[in-house]
Each structure stands twice: as structure tokens, then as C-alpha cells.
C-alpha positions as a Markdown table, in Angstrom:
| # | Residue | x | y | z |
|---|---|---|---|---|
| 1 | Unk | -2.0 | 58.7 | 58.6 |
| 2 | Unk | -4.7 | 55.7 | 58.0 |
| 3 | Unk | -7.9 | 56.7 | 56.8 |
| 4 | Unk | -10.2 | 58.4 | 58.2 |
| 5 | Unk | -14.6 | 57.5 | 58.5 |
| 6 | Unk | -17.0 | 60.0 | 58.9 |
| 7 | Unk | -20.1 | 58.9 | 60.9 |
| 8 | Unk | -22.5 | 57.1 | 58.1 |
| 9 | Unk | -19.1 | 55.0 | 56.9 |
| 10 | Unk | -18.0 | 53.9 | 60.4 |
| 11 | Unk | -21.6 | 52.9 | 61.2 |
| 12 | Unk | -21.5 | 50.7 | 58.3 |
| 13 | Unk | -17.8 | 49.4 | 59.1 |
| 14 | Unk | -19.2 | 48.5 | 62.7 |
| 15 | Unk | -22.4 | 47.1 | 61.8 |
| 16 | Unk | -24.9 | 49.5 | 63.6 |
| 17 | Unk | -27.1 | 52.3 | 63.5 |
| 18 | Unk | -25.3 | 55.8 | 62.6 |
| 19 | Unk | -27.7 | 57.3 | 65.8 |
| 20 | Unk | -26.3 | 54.4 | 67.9 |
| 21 | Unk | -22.5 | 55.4 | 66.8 |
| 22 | Unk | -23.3 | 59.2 | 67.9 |
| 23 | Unk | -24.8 | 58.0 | 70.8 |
| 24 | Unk | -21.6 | 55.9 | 71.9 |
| 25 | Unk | -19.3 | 58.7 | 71.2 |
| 26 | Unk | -21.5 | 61.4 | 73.1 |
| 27 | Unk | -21.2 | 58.9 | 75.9 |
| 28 | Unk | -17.2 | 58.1 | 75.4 |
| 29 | Unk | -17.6 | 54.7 | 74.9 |
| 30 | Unk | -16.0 | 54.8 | 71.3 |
| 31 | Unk | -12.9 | 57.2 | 70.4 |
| 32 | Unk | -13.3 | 60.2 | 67.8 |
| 33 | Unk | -11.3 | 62.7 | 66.7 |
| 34 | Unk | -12.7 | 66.3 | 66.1 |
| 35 | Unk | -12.0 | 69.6 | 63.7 |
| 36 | Unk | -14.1 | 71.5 | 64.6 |
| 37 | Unk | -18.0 | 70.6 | 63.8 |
| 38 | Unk | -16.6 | 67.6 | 61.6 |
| 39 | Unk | -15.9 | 64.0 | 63.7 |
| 40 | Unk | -13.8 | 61.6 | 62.2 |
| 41 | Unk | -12.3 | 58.0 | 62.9 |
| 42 | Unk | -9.7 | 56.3 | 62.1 |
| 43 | Unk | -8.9 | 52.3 | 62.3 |
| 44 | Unk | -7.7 | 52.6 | 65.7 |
| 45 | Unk | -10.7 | 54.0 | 66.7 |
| 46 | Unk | -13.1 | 51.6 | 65.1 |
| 47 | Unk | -10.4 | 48.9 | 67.0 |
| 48 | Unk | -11.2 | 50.5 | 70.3 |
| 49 | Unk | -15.0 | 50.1 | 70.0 |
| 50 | Unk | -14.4 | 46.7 | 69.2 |
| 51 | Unk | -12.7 | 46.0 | 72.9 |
| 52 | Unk | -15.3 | 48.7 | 74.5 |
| 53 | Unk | -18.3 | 46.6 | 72.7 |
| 54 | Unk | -17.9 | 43.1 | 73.1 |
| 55 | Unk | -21.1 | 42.5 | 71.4 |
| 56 | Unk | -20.0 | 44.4 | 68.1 |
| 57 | Unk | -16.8 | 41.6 | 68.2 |
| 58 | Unk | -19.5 | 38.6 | 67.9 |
| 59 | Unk | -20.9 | 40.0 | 64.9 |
């Protein structure tokens, strides 16, 4: 298994706010995994926000 982000680090890999990351994923625009309380992404997740945000692919 590839690693894994919490919030605050896959924020930072995608270049926006951490609120506007929890945001996205309450919506299901960007793919999480969960265990229990804890969410955490992997690189085919942050890949996936990529296509679902064109925007974040221009930056």
C-alpha cells in the first residue's frame, strides 16, 4: 500500500485550504478512506481530485 495523508498533509500536497479539503470530501467531490473517526488519502485519491478539480491541475 502507497502512503497514506491525513487532512493538514493533503491540503498542502493539493495546494488549498485544509477547511476547503473537508469541505470537498463532505461533499464527495474528492475520495477518502475512513477508520473510524480518522480520514486518510492516498495518491490515488489526491489523483482523483486532480480530474474532479480542474482548477487544482492549473496550479
Amino acid at each position: 500500500m502507497g502512503q497514506e495523508y491525513t487532512y493538514a498533509e493533503a491540503a498542502v500536497k493539493l495546494r488549498v485550504a485544509e477547511t476547503t479539503l473537508r469541505r470537498w470530501v463532505s461533499k464527495g467531490r474528492v475520495p477518502c478512506h475512513r477508520l473510524g473517526r480518522l480520514v486518510r488519502f492516498t495518491d490515488e485519491d489526491l489523483a482523483a481530485a486532480y480530474k474532479a478539480c480542474p482548477a487544482l491541475a492549473r496550479r
